[in-house]
């Protein structure tokens, strides 16, 4: 969907038989299949995304610690704020996809978003470095006087929401631009494109693991200014790497008609089609005055069949989108309550080193990076022999397996929390929330690992599904729809936390009490496990009846 980034003068078509129709290189000439795109270009884009995810998770993974620390927010308020910010971050790609698919193309949108990203991270670094912007350091005895003023808090929130806006343009375009480097009409490149989604996610998870292990330690033990400054540098390097790969990219030219305008007309056509069908069914029972309208449809003004089918195809995505929301709610807990859970445990390794609570999230990334090669190189070829599907199993089957694992992860988290609360009670630590409970951090590893493996199935499956099943001109929108699942899921999580916190506070101790030893995260985890089970049943109903745009198999 991209025009040439350099806006060259029109050139004559290449006589080469290897030239691709509708695809140009960085000079605006028809792209050669042999000298452009494929893994060479994809590796540049994967590298860019690793650097961008390093920057993004350098902020998001430990945000709850900053909010409950320097900004002095309560646990419930901080968790709600993180979920809201994550929700906005995941919804803004819809706007980024609109801009990319309709006006600028993916290349230029990524370029502009990267510059905005660098500005936002620079402001965030200043907010923790300059005395006039930095929340004051204080001890417990100082009291309310040490709280940041409204300007300092406002400047910090302005910076992180500017980060959200920047990644809203960056996120949906980089992955779609990477997948564009493989021609789905070529059998070999089509298989490579499916593998691209696996290795894409593997790469960004490796980057995320490094982020969580290194940056969280820097932020918790050295300084927040350096902890925010490193993502700023990372994003600058990402922009340089992206520009270096320009000569290798394939650019899909923007269509003459705005794809969003076309899809709007498709929905109008579908509505007209439904009205025509209704008219045909009731025509024998209507008065003769209805005749002219029916004849008008027959004279060639009936809705366009292609537009109608395109609209139906988009509408068929809605049930899959909606039944994935609870998975996104569960996903939101890994960067909020999982982290707070870990902060109460014995995190010592050796005599002096303390593992930062947010660093426990690295187990998700590590398990993803370890399992994706197993999935791509062992499980897919094995299942391909039985299913005769190039991807081994269908996209919807892959998503469903991840949902089952997500449910299991929540059940494990609830059981571990029951154990943690019992240990706190047994050792008389109920009212000593700042004393580490004599329970190893390794108790939390299973819930992180199982959830990481769930991501390999559901997250990658959703990415490929929404890229593949939308109209070709709207693939940035398809990935934005996938991201919006996690945006809405974060909003739902925030709403659940707010409602439950208010309800349980009135009847006793809140489930999300600042004293984690009096909280009841186990109840919340069991609730999410129950919602996940209900979601899975509904999802299976819709998945079994789904008809693929590009038929993979008759079974879901």
Coordinates of C-alpha atoms in Angstrom, one line a residue:
X1 CA 0.0 0.0 0.0
X2 CA 3.0 2.3 -0.2
X3 CA 4.1 4.7 -2.8
X4 CA 7.8 5.3 -3.3
X5 CA 9.1 7.2 -0.3
X6 CA 11.2 9.5 -2.4
X7 CA 8.3 10.5 -4.8
X8 CA 10.3 10.0 -8.0
X9 CA 9.1 11.0 -11.5
X10 CA 7.1 8.2 -13.3
X11 CA 9.4 5.7 -15.0
X12 CA 8.8 3.3 -17.8
X13 CA 8.0 -0.3 -16.7
X14 CA 10.9 -2.7 -16.5
X15 CA 11.0 -5.3 -19.2
X16 CA 12.2 -7.9 -16.7
X17 CA 9.9 -10.8 -16.4
X18 CA 10.7 -10.9 -12.7
X19 CA 9.2 -7.4 -12.1
X20 CA 6.1 -7.4 -9.8
X21 CA 2.9 -5.8 -10.7
X22 CA 1.9 -2.9 -8.5
X23 CA 5.1 -3.0 -6.5
X24 CA 8.0 -0.6 -6.8
X25 CA 11.4 -0.1 -5.3
X26 CA 12.8 2.9 -3.5
X27 CA 13.3 4.8 -6.8
X28 CA 9.7 4.1 -8.0
X29 CA 10.7 1.5 -10.6
X30 CA 8.9 -1.8 -10.8
X31 CA 10.4 -4.0 -8.1
X32 CA 12.4 -7.1 -9.1
X33 CA 11.4 -10.2 -7.2
X34 CA 15.0 -11.4 -7.0
X35 CA 16.6 -8.2 -5.8
X36 CA 14.0 -6.8 -3.4
X37 CA 11.9 -7.7 -0.4
X38 CA 12.0 -11.2 1.1
X39 CA 14.1 -12.0 4.2
X40 CA 16.8 -9.4 3.4
X41 CA 14.3 -6.6 3.8
X42 CA 12.3 -8.3 6.5
X43 CA 15.4 -8.6 8.8
X44 CA 15.8 -4.8 8.6
X45 CA 12.2 -4.3 9.7
X46 CA 12.4 -7.0 12.4
X47 CA 15.5 -5.2 13.8
X48 CA 13.6 -1.9 13.8
X49 CA 10.7 -3.5 15.7
X50 CA 13.0 -5.0 18.2
X51 CA 14.5 -1.6 18.9
X52 CA 11.0 0.0 19.1
X53 CA 9.7 -2.7 21.4
X54 CA 12.8 -2.2 23.6
X55 CA 11.9 1.4 23.9
X56 CA 8.1 0.8 24.5
X57 CA 8.5 -2.0 27.1
X58 CA 11.2 0.1 28.7
X59 CA 8.4 2.4 29.7
X60 CA 5.4 0.1 30.0
X61 CA 6.9 -2.9 31.9
X62 CA 7.8 -0.9 34.9
X63 CA 5.3 1.9 34.7
X64 CA 3.3 0.7 37.7
X65 CA 6.5 0.9 39.8
X66 CA 7.1 4.5 38.8
X67 CA 3.4 5.4 39.5
X68 CA 3.4 3.8 43.0
X69 CA 6.9 5.1 43.7
X70 CA 8.0 8.6 42.6
X71 CA 4.4 9.6 41.7
X72 CA 2.9 8.2 45.0
X73 CA -0.2 6.7 43.5
X74 CA -2.1 3.9 45.2
X75 CA -1.9 0.3 43.8
X76 CA -5.5 0.3 42.4
X77 CA -5.1 3.8 40.9
X78 CA -1.7 3.0 39.4
X79 CA -3.0 -0.3 37.9
X80 CA -6.0 1.5 36.5
X81 CA -3.8 4.2 35.0
X82 CA -1.5 1.6 33.4
X83 CA -4.4 -0.2 31.9
X84 CA -5.9 3.0 30.6
X85 CA -2.6 4.1 29.0
X86 CA -2.1 0.6 27.6
X87 CA -5.7 0.7 26.2
X88 CA -5.1 4.1 24.5
X89 CA -1.8 2.8 23.2
X90 CA -3.5 -0.2 21.6
X91 CA -6.4 1.9 20.1
X92 CA -4.4 4.6 18.5
X93 CA -3.0 2.2 15.8
X94 CA -6.5 2.4 14.3
X95 CA -5.7 6.1 13.5
X96 CA -2.2 5.2 12.4
X97 CA -3.5 2.6 10.0
X98 CA -6.0 5.0 8.5
X99 CA -3.3 7.6 7.8
X100 CA -1.0 4.9 6.3
X101 CA -3.5 3.1 4.2
X102 CA -5.2 6.3 2.9
X103 CA -2.6 9.0 2.6
X104 CA 1.1 8.5 3.4
X105 CA 1.8 4.8 2.9
X106 CA 3.5 2.6 5.5
X107 CA 7.0 3.8 4.9
X108 CA 6.4 7.5 5.5
X109 CA 4.1 6.8 8.4
X110 CA 6.8 4.7 10.2
X111 CA 9.3 7.5 9.5
X112 CA 7.1 10.3 10.9
X113 CA 6.1 8.1 13.9
X114 CA 9.7 7.4 14.7
X115 CA 10.5 11.1 14.9
X116 CA 7.6 11.7 17.2
X117 CA 8.7 8.7 19.3
X118 CA 12.1 10.2 19.8
X119 CA 10.6 13.5 20.8
X120 CA 8.3 11.8 23.3
X121 CA 11.0 9.7 24.9
X122 CA 13.2 12.8 25.1
X123 CA 10.5 14.6 27.1
X124 CA 10.0 11.6 29.3
X125 CA 13.7 11.5 30.1
X126 CA 13.6 15.3 31.0
X127 CA 10.7 14.6 33.3
X128 CA 12.8 12.4 35.5
X129 CA 16.0 14.4 35.2
X130 CA 15.3 18.2 35.5
X131 CA 14.7 19.3 39.1
X132 CA 11.7 21.4 38.0
X133 CA 10.0 18.4 36.3
X134 CA 11.2 15.5 38.5
X135 CA 9.1 14.3 41.4
X136 CA 10.9 15.1 44.7
X137 CA 12.8 12.4 46.5
X138 CA 11.6 11.9 50.0
X139 CA 11.5 9.5 53.0
X140 CA 8.5 8.0 54.8
X141 CA 8.8 10.7 57.5
X142 CA 8.3 13.6 55.1
X143 CA 4.7 12.9 54.4
X144 CA 2.5 14.8 51.9
X145 CA 5.1 17.5 51.2
X146 CA 7.1 15.1 49.1
X147 CA 4.3 14.4 46.6
X148 CA 4.9 15.8 43.0
X149 CA 2.9 18.9 42.1
X150 CA 0.3 18.9 39.4
X151 CA 2.6 20.3 36.7
X152 CA 5.2 17.5 37.3
X153 CA 2.5 14.8 37.2
X154 CA 0.9 16.4 34.1
X155 CA 4.1 16.7 32.2
X156 CA 4.9 13.0 32.9
X157 CA 1.5 11.9 31.7
X158 CA 1.8 14.2 28.6
X159 CA 5.1 12.5 27.7
X160 CA 3.8 8.9 28.1
X161 CA 0.7 9.6 26.1
X162 CA 2.9 11.2 23.4
X163 CA 4.7 7.8 23.4
X164 CA 1.3 6.1 23.0
X165 CA 0.5 8.4 20.0
X166 CA 3.9 7.7 18.3
X167 CA 3.6 3.9 18.7
X168 CA 0.1 4.2 17.3
X169 CA 1.6 5.2 14.0
X170 CA 4.6 2.9 14.3
X171 CA 3.1 -0.4 15.4
X172 CA 0.5 -1.3 12.8
X173 CA 2.7 -0.2 9.9
X174 CA 6.0 -2.0 10.7
X175 CA 4.5 -5.5 10.9
X176 CA 2.3 -5.0 7.8
X177 CA 5.3 -3.4 6.0
X178 CA 7.4 -6.5 6.9
X179 CA 4.8 -8.9 5.7
X180 CA 4.5 -6.9 2.5
X181 CA 8.1 -8.0 1.6
X182 CA 6.7 -11.5 0.8
X183 CA 4.5 -12.1 -2.2
X184 CA 1.5 -14.2 -1.2
X185 CA 0.9 -15.2 -4.8
X186 CA 4.3 -17.0 -4.9
X187 CA 4.1 -20.4 -3.2
X188 CA 7.6 -20.2 -1.6
X189 CA 7.2 -16.6 -0.4
X190 CA 3.7 -17.4 0.9
X191 CA 5.2 -20.0 3.3
X192 CA 8.0 -17.6 4.2
X193 CA 5.4 -15.0 5.1
X194 CA 3.7 -17.3 7.6
X195 CA 7.1 -18.0 9.2
X196 CA 7.7 -14.3 9.2
X197 CA 5.0 -13.8 11.8
X198 CA 6.5 -16.4 14.0
X199 CA 10.1 -15.0 13.8
X200 CA 8.8 -11.5 14.1
X201 CA 7.2 -12.2 17.4
X202 CA 10.3 -14.3 18.5
X203 CA 12.5 -11.3 17.7
X204 CA 10.5 -8.7 19.6
X205 CA 10.2 -11.0 22.6
X206 CA 13.9 -11.4 22.8
X207 CA 14.2 -7.6 22.7
X208 CA 11.6 -7.4 25.4
X209 CA 13.4 -9.9 27.6
X210 CA 16.6 -7.8 27.4
X211 CA 14.6 -4.7 28.1
X212 CA 12.9 -6.1 31.2
X213 CA 16.1 -7.6 32.6
X214 CA 18.4 -4.6 32.0
X215 CA 16.2 -1.6 32.1
X216 CA 14.1 -2.6 35.1
X217 CA 17.3 -3.1 37.1
X218 CA 18.6 0.3 35.9
X219 CA 15.3 2.0 36.8
X220 CA 14.9 0.4 40.2
X221 CA 18.6 0.5 41.3
X222 CA 20.4 3.3 39.4
X223 CA 18.1 6.1 38.2
X224 CA 14.9 6.6 36.3
X225 CA 16.6 9.3 34.2
X226 CA 19.0 6.7 32.8
X227 CA 16.2 4.1 32.6
X228 CA 14.2 6.4 30.4
X229 CA 17.2 7.7 28.5
X230 CA 18.2 4.3 27.1
X231 CA 14.9 3.8 25.3
X232 CA 15.4 7.3 23.8
X233 CA 18.7 6.2 22.4
X234 CA 17.2 2.9 21.3
X235 CA 14.5 4.6 19.2
X236 CA 17.1 6.8 17.5
X237 CA 19.0 3.7 16.5
X238 CA 15.8 2.1 15.2
X239 CA 15.2 5.1 12.9
X240 CA 18.8 4.8 11.5
X241 CA 18.4 1.1 10.9
X242 CA 15.0 1.6 9.2
X243 CA 16.6 4.2 6.8
X244 CA 19.5 1.9 6.1
X245 CA 17.2 -0.8 4.7
X246 CA 15.4 1.5 2.3
X247 CA 17.1 0.2 -0.8
X248 CA 15.9 -3.4 -0.1
X249 CA 12.2 -2.7 0.5
X250 CA 9.2 -3.4 -1.7
X251 CA 6.6 -0.6 -1.8
X252 CA 3.0 -1.3 -2.6
X253 CA 1.5 1.7 -4.4
X254 CA -1.4 3.4 -2.9
X255 CA -4.7 2.8 -4.7
X256 CA -6.5 5.6 -6.5
X257 CA -9.6 5.2 -4.3
X258 CA -9.3 5.7 -0.6
X259 CA -9.7 2.1 0.8
X260 CA -11.6 3.4 3.8
X261 CA -14.0 5.2 1.5
X262 CA -14.4 2.0 -0.5
X263 CA -15.0 -0.1 2.6
X264 CA -17.6 2.5 3.7
X265 CA -19.4 2.0 0.3
X266 CA -19.2 -1.7 0.8
X267 CA -21.2 -1.4 4.0
X268 CA -23.7 0.8 2.2
X269 CA -23.9 -1.8 -0.5
X270 CA -24.5 -4.5 2.1
X271 CA -27.3 -2.6 3.7
X272 CA -28.9 -2.0 0.3
X273 CA -28.6 -5.7 -0.5
X274 CA -30.3 -6.6 2.8
X275 CA -33.1 -4.1 2.0
X276 CA -33.5 -5.6 -1.5
X277 CA -33.7 -9.1 -0.1
X278 CA -36.3 -8.0 2.4
X279 CA -38.3 -6.3 -0.4
X280 CA -38.2 -9.4 -2.5
X281 CA -39.5 -11.5 0.4
X282 CA -42.4 -9.2 1.1
X283 CA -43.1 -8.1 -2.5
X284 CA -46.1 -10.4 -3.0
X285 CA -47.7 -8.9 0.1
X286 CA -47.1 -5.2 -0.7
X287 CA -49.2 -2.9 -2.8
X288 CA -48.5 -2.2 -6.5
X289 CA -47.0 1.1 -5.5
X290 CA -43.9 -0.8 -4.4
X291 CA -43.3 -2.0 -7.9
X292 CA -41.2 0.9 -9.2
X293 CA -38.6 0.6 -6.4
X294 CA -38.2 -3.1 -7.1
X295 CA -37.8 -2.5 -10.9
X296 CA -35.2 0.2 -10.1
X297 CA -33.0 -2.4 -8.4
X298 CA -33.4 -4.7 -11.4
X299 CA -32.3 -2.0 -13.8
X300 CA -28.8 -2.1 -12.6
X301 CA -28.8 -0.2 -9.4
X302 CA -28.5 -3.2 -7.2
X303 CA -25.5 -3.2 -4.8
X304 CA -22.2 -4.3 -6.3
X305 CA -21.6 -8.0 -5.5
X306 CA -17.8 -7.6 -4.8
X307 CA -18.4 -4.6 -2.4
X308 CA -21.1 -6.6 -0.6
X309 CA -18.9 -9.6 -0.2
X310 CA -16.0 -7.4 1.0
X311 CA -18.3 -5.9 3.7
X312 CA -19.5 -9.3 4.8
X313 CA -15.9 -10.4 5.1
X314 CA -15.1 -7.5 7.5
X315 CA -18.2 -8.1 9.5
X316 CA -17.3 -11.8 9.9
X317 CA -14.2 -10.7 11.8
X318 CA -16.3 -9.0 14.5
X319 CA -17.2 -12.2 16.5
X320 CA -13.6 -13.4 16.5
X321 CA -12.5 -9.9 17.6
X322 CA -15.1 -9.7 20.4
X323 CA -14.4 -13.2 21.7
X324 CA -10.7 -12.5 22.1
X325 CA -11.3 -9.6 24.5
X326 CA -11.0 -11.6 27.7
X327 CA -7.7 -13.0 26.6
X328 CA -6.6 -9.3 26.4
X329 CA -7.9 -8.7 29.9
X330 CA -5.7 -11.6 31.2
X331 CA -2.8 -10.2 29.2
X332 CA -3.0 -6.9 31.0
X333 CA -2.3 -8.6 34.4
X334 CA 1.2 -9.6 33.5
X335 CA 2.5 -6.0 33.7
X336 CA 0.4 -5.0 36.7
X337 CA -0.7 -7.4 39.4
X338 CA 1.8 -10.1 38.4
X339 CA 4.5 -7.5 39.1
X340 CA 2.9 -6.4 42.4
X341 CA 2.6 -10.1 43.4
X342 CA 6.3 -10.6 42.8
X343 CA 7.3 -7.5 44.7
X344 CA 6.3 -9.1 48.0
X345 CA 8.4 -12.3 47.6
X346 CA 12.0 -13.2 48.3
X347 CA 13.7 -12.0 45.2
X348 CA 17.3 -12.4 46.3
X349 CA 19.9 -14.3 44.2
X350 CA 23.1 -14.8 46.1
X351 CA 23.9 -12.6 49.1
X352 CA 23.2 -9.1 47.7
X353 CA 21.4 -9.1 44.3
X354 CA 17.7 -8.4 44.3
X355 CA 15.7 -9.2 41.1
X356 CA 13.5 -6.2 40.1
X357 CA 9.8 -7.3 40.3
X358 CA 9.1 -6.2 36.7
X359 CA 12.0 -8.3 35.5
X360 CA 9.9 -11.4 36.2
X361 CA 8.1 -10.5 33.0
X362 CA 11.2 -11.6 31.2
X363 CA 10.0 -15.2 31.8
X364 CA 7.2 -14.6 29.3
X365 CA 9.6 -13.3 26.6
X366 CA 12.1 -16.1 27.3
X367 CA 9.5 -18.8 27.1
X368 CA 8.2 -17.3 23.8
X369 CA 11.6 -17.1 22.3
X370 CA 12.4 -20.7 23.3
X371 CA 9.0 -22.1 22.1
X372 CA 8.7 -20.4 18.7
X373 CA 11.5 -22.3 17.1
X374 CA 10.0 -25.5 18.4
X375 CA 6.6 -24.5 17.0
X376 CA 7.9 -23.3 13.6
X377 CA 10.4 -26.0 13.0
X378 CA 8.9 -29.1 14.7
X379 CA 5.2 -28.8 15.5
X380 CA 4.2 -27.1 12.2
X381 CA 5.9 -29.7 9.9
X382 CA 4.5 -32.5 12.0
X383 CA 0.9 -31.2 11.9
X384 CA 1.3 -30.3 8.2
X385 CA 1.6 -34.0 7.4
X386 CA -1.9 -34.7 8.9
X387 CA -3.8 -31.5 8.1
X388 CA -2.2 -30.8 4.6
X389 CA -2.3 -27.1 5.5
X390 CA 0.9 -25.1 4.9
X391 CA 0.7 -23.6 8.4
X392 CA 0.1 -26.9 10.1
X393 CA -3.1 -25.8 11.8
X394 CA -5.5 -23.0 10.9
X395 CA -5.2 -19.6 12.3
X396 CA -8.3 -19.9 14.4
X397 CA -7.2 -23.3 15.8
X398 CA -4.0 -21.7 16.8
X399 CA -5.8 -18.9 18.6
X400 CA -8.1 -21.3 20.4
X401 CA -5.1 -23.4 21.8
X402 CA -3.7 -20.1 23.2
X403 CA -6.9 -19.3 24.9
X404 CA -6.9 -22.7 26.7
X405 CA -3.3 -22.1 27.9
X406 CA -4.3 -18.6 29.1
X407 CA -7.1 -20.0 31.2
X408 CA -4.6 -22.5 32.8
X409 CA -2.2 -19.6 33.5
X410 CA -4.9 -17.7 35.4
X411 CA -5.7 -20.8 37.5
X412 CA -2.0 -21.3 38.3
X413 CA -1.7 -17.6 39.3
X414 CA -4.7 -17.9 41.6
X415 CA -3.2 -21.0 43.3
X416 CA 0.2 -19.4 43.8
X417 CA -1.5 -16.3 45.3
X418 CA -3.4 -18.6 47.7
X419 CA 0.0 -20.0 48.7
X420 CA 1.5 -16.5 49.1
X421 CA -1.3 -15.3 51.3
X422 CA -1.1 -18.4 53.5
X423 CA 2.7 -18.0 53.8
X424 CA 2.3 -14.4 54.9
X425 CA -0.3 -15.5 57.5
X426 CA 1.8 -18.4 58.8
X427 CA 4.8 -16.1 59.4
X428 CA 2.8 -13.3 61.0
X429 CA 3.5 -10.9 58.1
X430 CA -0.1 -9.8 57.4
X431 CA 0.5 -6.3 58.6
X432 CA 4.1 -6.0 57.4
X433 CA 3.7 -5.4 53.7
X434 CA 7.2 -4.1 53.2
X435 CA 8.8 -7.3 54.6
X436 CA 9.6 -9.9 52.0
X437 CA 7.6 -13.1 52.4
X438 CA 9.8 -16.2 52.8
X439 CA 8.6 -17.6 49.5
X440 CA 10.9 -17.7 46.5
X441 CA 10.1 -15.8 43.3
X442 CA 10.4 -19.1 41.4
X443 CA 6.9 -19.8 42.5
X444 CA 5.7 -17.3 39.9
X445 CA 7.7 -18.8 37.0
X446 CA 5.0 -21.3 35.9
X447 CA 2.3 -18.7 35.4
X448 CA 4.6 -16.6 33.4
X449 CA 5.9 -19.5 31.3
X450 CA 2.4 -20.9 30.5
X451 CA 1.2 -17.5 29.6
X452 CA 4.2 -17.0 27.3
X453 CA 3.5 -20.2 25.4
X454 CA -0.2 -19.1 25.2
X455 CA 1.1 -15.9 23.4
X456 CA 2.9 -18.0 20.8
X457 CA -0.4 -19.5 19.8
X458 CA -2.9 -16.6 20.3
X459 CA -0.9 -13.5 19.8
X460 CA 0.8 -14.7 16.6
X461 CA -2.4 -16.3 15.4
X462 CA -4.3 -13.1 15.8
X463 CA -1.6 -11.1 14.0
X464 CA -1.7 -13.4 11.0
X465 CA -5.4 -13.8 11.0
X466 CA -6.2 -10.1 11.0
X467 CA -3.5 -9.3 8.4
X468 CA -4.7 -12.1 6.1
X469 CA -8.5 -11.8 6.4
X470 CA -9.0 -8.0 5.8
X471 CA -9.2 -6.6 2.2
X472 CA -5.7 -6.3 0.7
X473 CA -5.8 -2.5 0.7
X474 CA -6.5 -2.4 4.5
X475 CA -3.8 -4.6 6.0
X476 CA -2.5 -1.9 8.3
X477 CA -6.1 -1.6 9.5
X478 CA -6.2 -5.4 10.0
X479 CA -3.2 -5.3 12.4
X480 CA -4.7 -2.2 14.0
X481 CA -7.8 -4.2 14.7
X482 CA -5.7 -6.9 16.3
X483 CA -4.0 -4.3 18.5
X484 CA -7.4 -2.8 19.4
X485 CA -8.4 -6.1 21.0
X486 CA -5.7 -5.4 23.6
X487 CA -6.7 -1.8 23.9
X488 CA -10.3 -2.6 24.7
X489 CA -9.1 -5.4 26.9
X490 CA -7.1 -3.0 28.9
X491 CA -10.1 -0.7 29.3
X492 CA -12.2 -3.6 30.4
X493 CA -9.5 -4.6 32.9
X494 CA -9.3 -1.0 34.2
X495 CA -13.1 -0.9 34.6
X496 CA -13.2 -4.2 36.4
X497 CA -10.5 -3.1 38.8
X498 CA -12.3 0.2 39.6
X499 CA -15.7 -1.5 40.1
X500 CA -14.3 -4.4 42.2
X501 CA -12.1 -2.0 44.2
X502 CA -15.1 0.2 45.1
X503 CA -17.4 -2.7 45.8
X504 CA -15.0 -4.7 48.0
X505 CA -13.7 -1.6 49.9
X506 CA -17.3 -0.9 51.1
X507 CA -17.7 -4.5 52.5
X508 CA -14.2 -4.8 54.0
X509 CA -10.7 -5.0 52.7
X510 CA -10.3 -4.3 48.9
X511 CA -9.2 -7.1 46.7
X512 CA -6.5 -4.7 45.5
X513 CA -5.5 -3.3 48.9
X514 CA -2.1 -1.4 49.0
X515 CA -1.2 -4.0 51.7
X516 CA -0.8 -6.9 49.3
X517 CA -1.0 -9.3 52.3
X518 CA -4.6 -8.2 52.9
X519 CA -5.6 -8.1 49.3
X520 CA -7.3 -10.9 47.4
X521 CA -5.7 -11.1 44.0
X522 CA -6.6 -14.9 44.1
X523 CA -10.3 -14.0 43.9
X524 CA -9.6 -11.7 40.9
X525 CA -7.6 -14.4 39.1
X526 CA -10.3 -17.0 39.7
X527 CA -12.8 -14.5 38.2
X528 CA -10.7 -14.1 35.1
X529 CA -10.3 -17.8 34.8
X530 CA -14.1 -18.2 34.8
X531 CA -14.5 -15.5 32.2
X532 CA -11.8 -17.1 30.1
X533 CA -13.7 -20.4 30.2
X534 CA -17.0 -18.7 29.1
X535 CA -15.1 -16.8 26.3
X536 CA -13.6 -20.0 25.0
X537 CA -17.0 -21.7 24.6
X538 CA -18.4 -18.7 22.7
X539 CA -15.2 -18.4 20.6
X540 CA -15.4 -22.1 19.6
X541 CA -18.9 -21.6 18.4
X542 CA -18.0 -18.7 16.1
X543 CA -14.6 -20.1 15.0
X544 CA -16.2 -23.4 13.7
X545 CA -18.6 -21.5 11.4
X546 CA -16.0 -19.0 10.1
X547 CA -15.3 -19.0 6.4
X548 CA -11.8 -17.9 5.5
X549 CA -11.2 -15.3 2.9
X550 CA -8.4 -17.5 1.6
X551 CA -9.6 -21.0 2.2
X552 CA -7.2 -23.0 4.3
X553 CA -9.4 -25.8 5.4
X554 CA -13.0 -26.6 5.8
X555 CA -12.6 -27.1 9.6
X556 CA -11.9 -24.2 11.8

